[in-house]
PDB file of C-alpha atoms in Angstrom:
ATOM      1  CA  UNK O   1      29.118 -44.888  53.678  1.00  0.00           C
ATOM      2  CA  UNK O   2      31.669 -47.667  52.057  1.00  0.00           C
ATOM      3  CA  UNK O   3      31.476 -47.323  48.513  1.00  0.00           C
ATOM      4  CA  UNK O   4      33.247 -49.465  46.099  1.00  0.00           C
ATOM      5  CA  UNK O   5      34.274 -47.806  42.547  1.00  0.00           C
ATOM      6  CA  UNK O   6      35.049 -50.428  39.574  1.00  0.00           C
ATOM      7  CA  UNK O   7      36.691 -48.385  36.550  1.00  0.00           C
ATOM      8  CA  UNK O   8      39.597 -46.204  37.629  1.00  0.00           C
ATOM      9  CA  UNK O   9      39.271 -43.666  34.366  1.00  0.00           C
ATOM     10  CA  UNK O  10      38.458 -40.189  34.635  1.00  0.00           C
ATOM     11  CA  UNK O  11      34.531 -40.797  35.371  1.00  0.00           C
ATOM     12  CA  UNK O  12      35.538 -43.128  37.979  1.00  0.00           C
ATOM     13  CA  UNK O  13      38.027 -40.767  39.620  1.00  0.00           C
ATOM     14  CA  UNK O  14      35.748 -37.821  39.509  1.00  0.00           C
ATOM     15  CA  UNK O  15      32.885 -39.902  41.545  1.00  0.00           C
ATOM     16  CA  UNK O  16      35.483 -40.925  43.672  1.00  0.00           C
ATOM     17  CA  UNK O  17      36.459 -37.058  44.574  1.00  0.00           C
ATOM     18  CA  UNK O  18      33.270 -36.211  44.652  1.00  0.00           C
ATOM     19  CA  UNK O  19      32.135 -38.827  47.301  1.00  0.00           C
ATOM     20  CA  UNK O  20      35.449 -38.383  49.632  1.00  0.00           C
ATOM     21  CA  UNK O  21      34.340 -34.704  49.509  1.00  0.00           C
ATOM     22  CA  UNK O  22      30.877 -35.597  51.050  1.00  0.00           C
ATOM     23  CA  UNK O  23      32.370 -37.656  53.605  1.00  0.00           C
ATOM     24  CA  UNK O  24      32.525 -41.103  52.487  1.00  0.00           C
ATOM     25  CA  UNK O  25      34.972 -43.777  52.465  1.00  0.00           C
ATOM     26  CA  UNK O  26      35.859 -44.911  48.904  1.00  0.00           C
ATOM     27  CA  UNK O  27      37.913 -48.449  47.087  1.00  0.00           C
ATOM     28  CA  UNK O  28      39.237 -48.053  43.507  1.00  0.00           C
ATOM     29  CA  UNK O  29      39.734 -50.849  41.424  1.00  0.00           C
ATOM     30  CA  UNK O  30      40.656 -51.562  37.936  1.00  0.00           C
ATOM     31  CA  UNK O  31      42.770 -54.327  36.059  1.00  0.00           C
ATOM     32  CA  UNK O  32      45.191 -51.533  33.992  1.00  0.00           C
ATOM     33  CA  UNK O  33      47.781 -50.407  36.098  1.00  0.00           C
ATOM     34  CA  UNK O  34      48.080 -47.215  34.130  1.00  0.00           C
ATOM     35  CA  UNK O  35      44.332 -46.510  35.065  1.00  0.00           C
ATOM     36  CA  UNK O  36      45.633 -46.463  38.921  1.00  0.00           C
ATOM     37  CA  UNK O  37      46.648 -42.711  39.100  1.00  0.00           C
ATOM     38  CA  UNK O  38      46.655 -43.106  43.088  1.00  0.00           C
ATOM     39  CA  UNK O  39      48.074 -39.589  43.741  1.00  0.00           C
ATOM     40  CA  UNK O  40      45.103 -38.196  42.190  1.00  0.00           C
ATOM     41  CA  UNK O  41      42.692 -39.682  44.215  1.00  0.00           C
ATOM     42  CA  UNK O  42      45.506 -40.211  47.360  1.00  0.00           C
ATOM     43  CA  UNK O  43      42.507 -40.535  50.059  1.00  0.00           C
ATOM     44  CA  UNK O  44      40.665 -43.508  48.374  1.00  0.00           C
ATOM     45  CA  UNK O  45      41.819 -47.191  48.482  1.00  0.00           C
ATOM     46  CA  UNK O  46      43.125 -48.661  45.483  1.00  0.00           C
ATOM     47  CA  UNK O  47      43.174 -52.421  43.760  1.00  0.00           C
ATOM     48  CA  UNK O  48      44.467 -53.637  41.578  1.00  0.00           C
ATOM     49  CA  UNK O  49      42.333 -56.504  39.781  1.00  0.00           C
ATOM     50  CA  UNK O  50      39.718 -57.454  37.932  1.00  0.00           C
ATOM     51  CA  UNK O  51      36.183 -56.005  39.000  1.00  0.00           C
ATOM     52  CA  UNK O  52      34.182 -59.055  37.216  1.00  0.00           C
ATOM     53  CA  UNK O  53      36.017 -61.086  39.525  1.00  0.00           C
ATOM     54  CA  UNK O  54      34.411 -62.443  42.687  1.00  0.00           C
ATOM     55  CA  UNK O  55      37.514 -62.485  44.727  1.00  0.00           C
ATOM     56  CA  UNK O  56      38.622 -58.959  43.495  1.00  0.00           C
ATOM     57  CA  UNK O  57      35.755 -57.588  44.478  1.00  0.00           C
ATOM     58  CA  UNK O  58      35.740 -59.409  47.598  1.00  0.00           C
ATOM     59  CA  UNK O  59      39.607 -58.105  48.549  1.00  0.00           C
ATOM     60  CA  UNK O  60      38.183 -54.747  47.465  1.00  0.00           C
ATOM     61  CA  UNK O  61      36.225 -55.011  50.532  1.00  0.00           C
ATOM     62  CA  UNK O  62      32.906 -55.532  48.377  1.00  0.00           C
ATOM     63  CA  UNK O  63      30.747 -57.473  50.956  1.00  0.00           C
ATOM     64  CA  UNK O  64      30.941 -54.299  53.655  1.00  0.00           C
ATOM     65  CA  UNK O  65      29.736 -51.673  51.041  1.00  0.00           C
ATOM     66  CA  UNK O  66      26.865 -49.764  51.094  1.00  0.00           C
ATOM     67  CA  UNK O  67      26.811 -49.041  47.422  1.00  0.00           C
ATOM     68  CA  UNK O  68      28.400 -50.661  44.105  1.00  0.00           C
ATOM     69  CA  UNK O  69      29.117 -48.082  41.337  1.00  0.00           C
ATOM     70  CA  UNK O  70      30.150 -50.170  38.138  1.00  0.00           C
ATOM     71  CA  UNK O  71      31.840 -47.088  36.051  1.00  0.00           C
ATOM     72  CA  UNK O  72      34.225 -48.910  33.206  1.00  0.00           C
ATOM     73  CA  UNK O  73      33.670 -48.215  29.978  1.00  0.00           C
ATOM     74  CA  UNK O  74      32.353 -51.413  29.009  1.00  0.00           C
ATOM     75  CA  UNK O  75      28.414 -52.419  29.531  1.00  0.00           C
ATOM     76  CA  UNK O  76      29.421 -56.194  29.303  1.00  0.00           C
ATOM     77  CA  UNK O  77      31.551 -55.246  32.213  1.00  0.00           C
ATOM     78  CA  UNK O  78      29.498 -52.978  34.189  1.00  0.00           C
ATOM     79  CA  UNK O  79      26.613 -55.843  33.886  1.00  0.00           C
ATOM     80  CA  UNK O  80      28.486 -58.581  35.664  1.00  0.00           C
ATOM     81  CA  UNK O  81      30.048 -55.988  37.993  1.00  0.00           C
ATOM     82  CA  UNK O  82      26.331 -55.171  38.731  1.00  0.00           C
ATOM     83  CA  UNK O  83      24.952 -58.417  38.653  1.00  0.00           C
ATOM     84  CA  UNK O  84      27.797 -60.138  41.361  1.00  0.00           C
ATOM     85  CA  UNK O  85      27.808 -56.673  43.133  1.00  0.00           C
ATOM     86  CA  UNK O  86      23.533 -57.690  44.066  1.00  0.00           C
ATOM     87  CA  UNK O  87      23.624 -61.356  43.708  1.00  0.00           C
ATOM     88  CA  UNK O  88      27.260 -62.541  45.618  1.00  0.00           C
ATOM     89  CA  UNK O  89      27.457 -59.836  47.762  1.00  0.00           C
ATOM     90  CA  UNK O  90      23.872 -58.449  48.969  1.00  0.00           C
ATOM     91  CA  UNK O  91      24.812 -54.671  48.616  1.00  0.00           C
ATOM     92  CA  UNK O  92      21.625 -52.474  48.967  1.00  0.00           C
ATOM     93  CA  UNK O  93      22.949 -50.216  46.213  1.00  0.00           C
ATOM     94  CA  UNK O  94      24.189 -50.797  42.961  1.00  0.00           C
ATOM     95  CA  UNK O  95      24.515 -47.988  40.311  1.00  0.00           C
ATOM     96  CA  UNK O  96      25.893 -48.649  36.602  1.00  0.00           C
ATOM     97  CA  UNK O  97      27.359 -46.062  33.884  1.00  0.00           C
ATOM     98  CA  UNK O  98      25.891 -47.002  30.766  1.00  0.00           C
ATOM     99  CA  UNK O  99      27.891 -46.278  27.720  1.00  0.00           C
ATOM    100  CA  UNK O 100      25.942 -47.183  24.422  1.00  0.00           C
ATOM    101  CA  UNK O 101      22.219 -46.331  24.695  1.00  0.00           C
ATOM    102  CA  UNK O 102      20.785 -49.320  23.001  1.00  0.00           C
ATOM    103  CA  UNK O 103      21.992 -51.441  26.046  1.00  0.00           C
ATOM    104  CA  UNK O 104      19.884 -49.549  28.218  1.00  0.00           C
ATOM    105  CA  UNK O 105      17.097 -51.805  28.602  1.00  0.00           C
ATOM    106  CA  UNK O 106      19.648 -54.257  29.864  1.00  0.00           C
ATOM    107  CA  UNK O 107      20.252 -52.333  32.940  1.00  0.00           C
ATOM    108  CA  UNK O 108      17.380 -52.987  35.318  1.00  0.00           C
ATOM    109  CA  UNK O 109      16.871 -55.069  38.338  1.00  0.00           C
ATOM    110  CA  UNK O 110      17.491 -58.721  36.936  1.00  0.00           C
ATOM    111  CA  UNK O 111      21.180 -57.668  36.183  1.00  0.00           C
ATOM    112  CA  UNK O 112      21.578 -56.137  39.382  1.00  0.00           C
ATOM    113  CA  UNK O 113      21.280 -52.382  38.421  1.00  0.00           C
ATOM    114  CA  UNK O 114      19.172 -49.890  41.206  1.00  0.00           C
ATOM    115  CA  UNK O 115      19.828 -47.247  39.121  1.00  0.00           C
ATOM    116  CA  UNK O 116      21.661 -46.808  35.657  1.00  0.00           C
ATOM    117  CA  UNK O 117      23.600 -43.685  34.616  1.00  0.00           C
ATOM    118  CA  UNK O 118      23.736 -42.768  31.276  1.00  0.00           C
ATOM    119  CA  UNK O 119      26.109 -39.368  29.995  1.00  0.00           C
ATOM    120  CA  UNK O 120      24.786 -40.046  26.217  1.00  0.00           C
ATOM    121  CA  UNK O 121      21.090 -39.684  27.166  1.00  0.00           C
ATOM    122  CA  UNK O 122      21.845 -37.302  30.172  1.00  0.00           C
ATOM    123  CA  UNK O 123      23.484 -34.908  27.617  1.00  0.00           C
ATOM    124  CA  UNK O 124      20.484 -35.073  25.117  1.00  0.00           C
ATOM    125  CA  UNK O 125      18.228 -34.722  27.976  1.00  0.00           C
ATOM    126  CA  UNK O 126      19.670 -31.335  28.860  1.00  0.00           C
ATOM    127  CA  UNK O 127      19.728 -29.841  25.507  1.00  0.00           C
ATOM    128  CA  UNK O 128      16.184 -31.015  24.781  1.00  0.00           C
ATOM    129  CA  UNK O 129      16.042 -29.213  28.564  1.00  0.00           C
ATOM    130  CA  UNK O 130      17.623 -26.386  27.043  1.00  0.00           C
ATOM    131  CA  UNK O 131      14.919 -26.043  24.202  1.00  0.00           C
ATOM    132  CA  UNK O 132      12.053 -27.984  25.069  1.00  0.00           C
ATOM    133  CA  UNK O 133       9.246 -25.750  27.039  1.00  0.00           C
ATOM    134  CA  UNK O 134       6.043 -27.820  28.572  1.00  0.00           C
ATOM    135  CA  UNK O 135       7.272 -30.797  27.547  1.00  0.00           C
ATOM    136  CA  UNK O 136       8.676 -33.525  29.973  1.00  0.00           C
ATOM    137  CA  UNK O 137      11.902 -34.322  29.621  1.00  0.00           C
ATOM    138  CA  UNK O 138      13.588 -37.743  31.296  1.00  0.00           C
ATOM    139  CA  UNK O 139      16.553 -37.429  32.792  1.00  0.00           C
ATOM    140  CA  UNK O 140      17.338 -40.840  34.636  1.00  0.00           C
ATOM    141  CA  UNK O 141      15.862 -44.349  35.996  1.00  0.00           C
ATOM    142  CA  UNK O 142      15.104 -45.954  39.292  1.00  0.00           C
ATOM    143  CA  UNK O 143      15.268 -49.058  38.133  1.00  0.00           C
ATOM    144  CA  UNK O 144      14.532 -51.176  41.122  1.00  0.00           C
ATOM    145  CA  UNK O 145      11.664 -48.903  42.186  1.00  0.00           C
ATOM    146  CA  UNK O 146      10.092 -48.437  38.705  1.00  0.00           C
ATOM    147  CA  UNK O 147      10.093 -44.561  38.359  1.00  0.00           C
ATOM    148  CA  UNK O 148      11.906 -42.226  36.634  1.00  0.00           C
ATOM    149  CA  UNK O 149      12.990 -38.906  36.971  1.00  0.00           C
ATOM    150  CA  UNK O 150      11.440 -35.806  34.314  1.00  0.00           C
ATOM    151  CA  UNK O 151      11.883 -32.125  34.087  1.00  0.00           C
ATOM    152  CA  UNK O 152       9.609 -29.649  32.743  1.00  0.00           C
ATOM    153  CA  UNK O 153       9.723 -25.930  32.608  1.00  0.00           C
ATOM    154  CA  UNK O 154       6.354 -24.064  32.605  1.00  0.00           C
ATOM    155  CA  UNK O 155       5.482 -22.202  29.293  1.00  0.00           C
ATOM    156  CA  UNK O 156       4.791 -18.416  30.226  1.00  0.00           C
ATOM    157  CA  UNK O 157       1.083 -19.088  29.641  1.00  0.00           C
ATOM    158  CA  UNK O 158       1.131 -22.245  31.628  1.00  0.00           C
ATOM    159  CA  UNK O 159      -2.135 -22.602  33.348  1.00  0.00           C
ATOM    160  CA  UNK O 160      -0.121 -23.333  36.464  1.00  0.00           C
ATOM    161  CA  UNK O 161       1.285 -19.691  36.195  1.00  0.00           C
ATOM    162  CA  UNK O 162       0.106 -18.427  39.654  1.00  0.00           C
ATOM    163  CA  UNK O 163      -1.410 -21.341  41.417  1.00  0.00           C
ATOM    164  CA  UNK O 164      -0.457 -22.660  44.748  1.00  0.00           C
ATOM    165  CA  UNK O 165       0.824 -26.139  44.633  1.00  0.00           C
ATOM    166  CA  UNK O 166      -1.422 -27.644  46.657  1.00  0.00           C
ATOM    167  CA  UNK O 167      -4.086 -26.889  44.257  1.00  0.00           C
ATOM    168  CA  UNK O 168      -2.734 -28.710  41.558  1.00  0.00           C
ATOM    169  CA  UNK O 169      -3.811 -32.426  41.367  1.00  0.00           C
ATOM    170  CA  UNK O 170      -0.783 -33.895  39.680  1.00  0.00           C
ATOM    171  CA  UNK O 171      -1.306 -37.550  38.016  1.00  0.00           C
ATOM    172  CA  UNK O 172      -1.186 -40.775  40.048  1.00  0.00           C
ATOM    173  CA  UNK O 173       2.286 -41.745  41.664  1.00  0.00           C
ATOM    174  CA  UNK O 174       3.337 -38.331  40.310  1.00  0.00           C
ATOM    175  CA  UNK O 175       5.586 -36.513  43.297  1.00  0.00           C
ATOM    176  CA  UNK O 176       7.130 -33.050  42.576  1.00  0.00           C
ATOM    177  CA  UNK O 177      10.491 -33.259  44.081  1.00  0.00           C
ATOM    178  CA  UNK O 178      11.904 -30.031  43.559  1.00  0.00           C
ATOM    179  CA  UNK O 179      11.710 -26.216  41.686  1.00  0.00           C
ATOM    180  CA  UNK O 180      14.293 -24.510  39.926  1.00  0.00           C
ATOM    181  CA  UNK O 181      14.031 -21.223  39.559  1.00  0.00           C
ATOM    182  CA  UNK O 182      16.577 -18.647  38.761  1.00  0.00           C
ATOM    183  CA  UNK O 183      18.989 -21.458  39.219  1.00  0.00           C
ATOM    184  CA  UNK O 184      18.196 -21.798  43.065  1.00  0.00           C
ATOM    185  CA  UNK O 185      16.870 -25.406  43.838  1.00  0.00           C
ATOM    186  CA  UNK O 186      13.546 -24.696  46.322  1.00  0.00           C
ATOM    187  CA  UNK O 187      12.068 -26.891  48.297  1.00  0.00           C
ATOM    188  CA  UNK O 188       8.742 -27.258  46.900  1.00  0.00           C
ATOM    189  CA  UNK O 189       5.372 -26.268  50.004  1.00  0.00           C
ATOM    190  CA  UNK O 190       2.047 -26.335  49.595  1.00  0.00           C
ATOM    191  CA  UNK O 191       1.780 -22.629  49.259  1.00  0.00           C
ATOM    192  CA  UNK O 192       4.637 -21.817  47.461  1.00  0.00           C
ATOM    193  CA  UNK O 193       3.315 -20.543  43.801  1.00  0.00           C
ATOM    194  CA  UNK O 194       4.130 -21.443  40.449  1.00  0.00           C
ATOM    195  CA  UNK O 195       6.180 -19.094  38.495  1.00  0.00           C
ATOM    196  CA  UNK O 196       6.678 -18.346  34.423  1.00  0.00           C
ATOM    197  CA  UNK O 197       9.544 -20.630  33.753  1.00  0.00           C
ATOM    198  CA  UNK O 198       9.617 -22.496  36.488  1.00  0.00           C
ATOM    199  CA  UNK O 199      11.292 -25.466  36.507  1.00  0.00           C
ATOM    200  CA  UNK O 200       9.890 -28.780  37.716  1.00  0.00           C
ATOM    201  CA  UNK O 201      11.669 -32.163  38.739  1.00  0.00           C
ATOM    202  CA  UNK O 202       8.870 -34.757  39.326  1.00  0.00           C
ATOM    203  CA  UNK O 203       9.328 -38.625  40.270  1.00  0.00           C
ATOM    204  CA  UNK O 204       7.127 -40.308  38.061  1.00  0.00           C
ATOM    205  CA  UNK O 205       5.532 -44.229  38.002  1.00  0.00           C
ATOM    206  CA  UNK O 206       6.919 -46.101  35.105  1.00  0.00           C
ATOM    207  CA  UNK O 207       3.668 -47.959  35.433  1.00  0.00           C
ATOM    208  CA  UNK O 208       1.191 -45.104  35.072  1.00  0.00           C
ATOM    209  CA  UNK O 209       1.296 -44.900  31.248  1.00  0.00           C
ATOM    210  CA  UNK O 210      -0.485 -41.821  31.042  1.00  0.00           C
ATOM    211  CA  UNK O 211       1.018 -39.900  33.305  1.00  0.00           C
ATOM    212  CA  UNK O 212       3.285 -37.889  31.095  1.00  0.00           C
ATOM    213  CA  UNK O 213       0.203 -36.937  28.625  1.00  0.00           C
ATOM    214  CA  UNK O 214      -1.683 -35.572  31.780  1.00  0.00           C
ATOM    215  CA  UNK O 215       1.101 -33.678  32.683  1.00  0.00           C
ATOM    216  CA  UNK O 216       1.945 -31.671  29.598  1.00  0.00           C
ATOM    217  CA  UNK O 217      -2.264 -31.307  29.332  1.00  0.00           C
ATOM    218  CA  UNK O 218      -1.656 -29.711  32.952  1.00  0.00           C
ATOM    219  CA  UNK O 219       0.745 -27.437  31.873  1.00  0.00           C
ATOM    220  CA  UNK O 220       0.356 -26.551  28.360  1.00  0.00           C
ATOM    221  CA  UNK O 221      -0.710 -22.816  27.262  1.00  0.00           C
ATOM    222  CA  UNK O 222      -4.344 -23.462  26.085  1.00  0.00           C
ATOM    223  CA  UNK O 223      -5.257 -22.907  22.104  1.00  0.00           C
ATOM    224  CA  UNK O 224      -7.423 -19.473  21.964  1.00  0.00           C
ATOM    225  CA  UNK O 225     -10.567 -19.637  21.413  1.00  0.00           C
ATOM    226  CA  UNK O 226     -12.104 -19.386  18.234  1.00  0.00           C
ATOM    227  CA  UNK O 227     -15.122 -16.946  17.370  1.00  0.00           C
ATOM    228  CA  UNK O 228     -16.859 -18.625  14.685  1.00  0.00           C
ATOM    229  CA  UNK O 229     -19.462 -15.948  14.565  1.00  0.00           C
ATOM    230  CA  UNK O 230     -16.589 -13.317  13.188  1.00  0.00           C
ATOM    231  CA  UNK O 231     -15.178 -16.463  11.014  1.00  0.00           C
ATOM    232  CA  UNK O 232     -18.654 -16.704   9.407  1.00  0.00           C
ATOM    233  CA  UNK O 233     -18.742 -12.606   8.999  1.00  0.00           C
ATOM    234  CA  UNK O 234     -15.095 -12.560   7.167  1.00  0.00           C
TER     235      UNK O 234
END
């Protein structure tokens, strides 16, 4: 694939290396020349010019890529990047880094964004990962498709604790995508079973608004039960 970088900084390189690594072709292009470290990335294409520009992003080859990735540090910048990126030149993919939080609901479809990337609320999502047990956890939007992506680690109690997956009725336009167990991503089958601490990466609606309460009622450890016959006798 031809994918077209704007912001040359370190988040910007490091996308870039990690895309040439997989195999695809990859432009560069920022307005600071000290931003154009070329030897760093030496396999990618460079430009120098202004990314909110039509015509830089047109000599930057714009209007044969397969996917936009608006990466500067500014959301201003990233939203007309992603905006002319859809709009001027029709590319099927457009993915924004979004800096400050509070902008996020900016970042959707009518400014051009497919999906928005944010390392603020990535980061928070992995420590409340980190501590949060039965309790979904969002980790990133599909903007364009209206779902978002959640992780949830079963409780040792969990219900779900030794069930076969395809016994599990997950909520509406709920898909489990993947387990992670041990650390080692599996690819989730209908008879593969649940396991203590497993955890789950689900694709879930935006539009079905209970969806997250049905899940952590699906895998929550039930209350005990309480005798009130022995509650009367205390």
């Amino acid at each position: 694939m031809k994918i077209v970088i704007a912001g040359a900084g370190s988040v910007g390189r490091s996308v870039a290396l990690e895309l040439l690594d997989h195999g695809h072709e990859c432009t560069l292009i920022d307005n600071q020349p000290d931003k154009l470290r070329v030897a760093s990335v030496a396999d990618a294409d460079w430009v120098l010019a202004d990314a909110c520009s039509p015509d830089a992003l047109a000599d930057a080859g714009l209007a044969q890529a397969d996917v936009m990735v608006a990466a500067t540090g500014d959301d201003k910048a990233n939203l007309v990047i992603s905006l002319l990126a859809k709009t001027e030149f029709a590319v099927p993919r457009v993915v924004a880094r979004l800096n400050n939080p509070k902008n996020e609901w900016l970042f959707d479809a009518s400014w051009g964004v497919d999906v928005s990337v944010s390392t603020p609320r990535i980061m928070t999502a992995l420590v409340d990962e980190a501590v949060s047990v039965g309790i979904p956890v969002r980790l990133f939007s599909f903007n364009s498709a209206e779902v978002s992506m959640y992780a949830i680690v079963l409780p040792e109690e969990s219900p779900l604790v030794g069930r076969r997956i395809v016994e599990v009725d997950l909520p509406p336009r709920t898909v489990l995508t993947s387990l992670l167990r041990s650390g080692r991503p599996i690819t989730p089958s209908d008879d593969d079973i649940f396991e203590a601490e497993d955890e789950l990466l689900l694709l879930i609606s935006d539009l079905e608004k209970n969806a997250l309460d049905t899940l952590t009622r699906l895998v929550e450890v039930p209350e005990p039960e309480v005798n009130e016959e022995a509650e009367e006798q205390a």
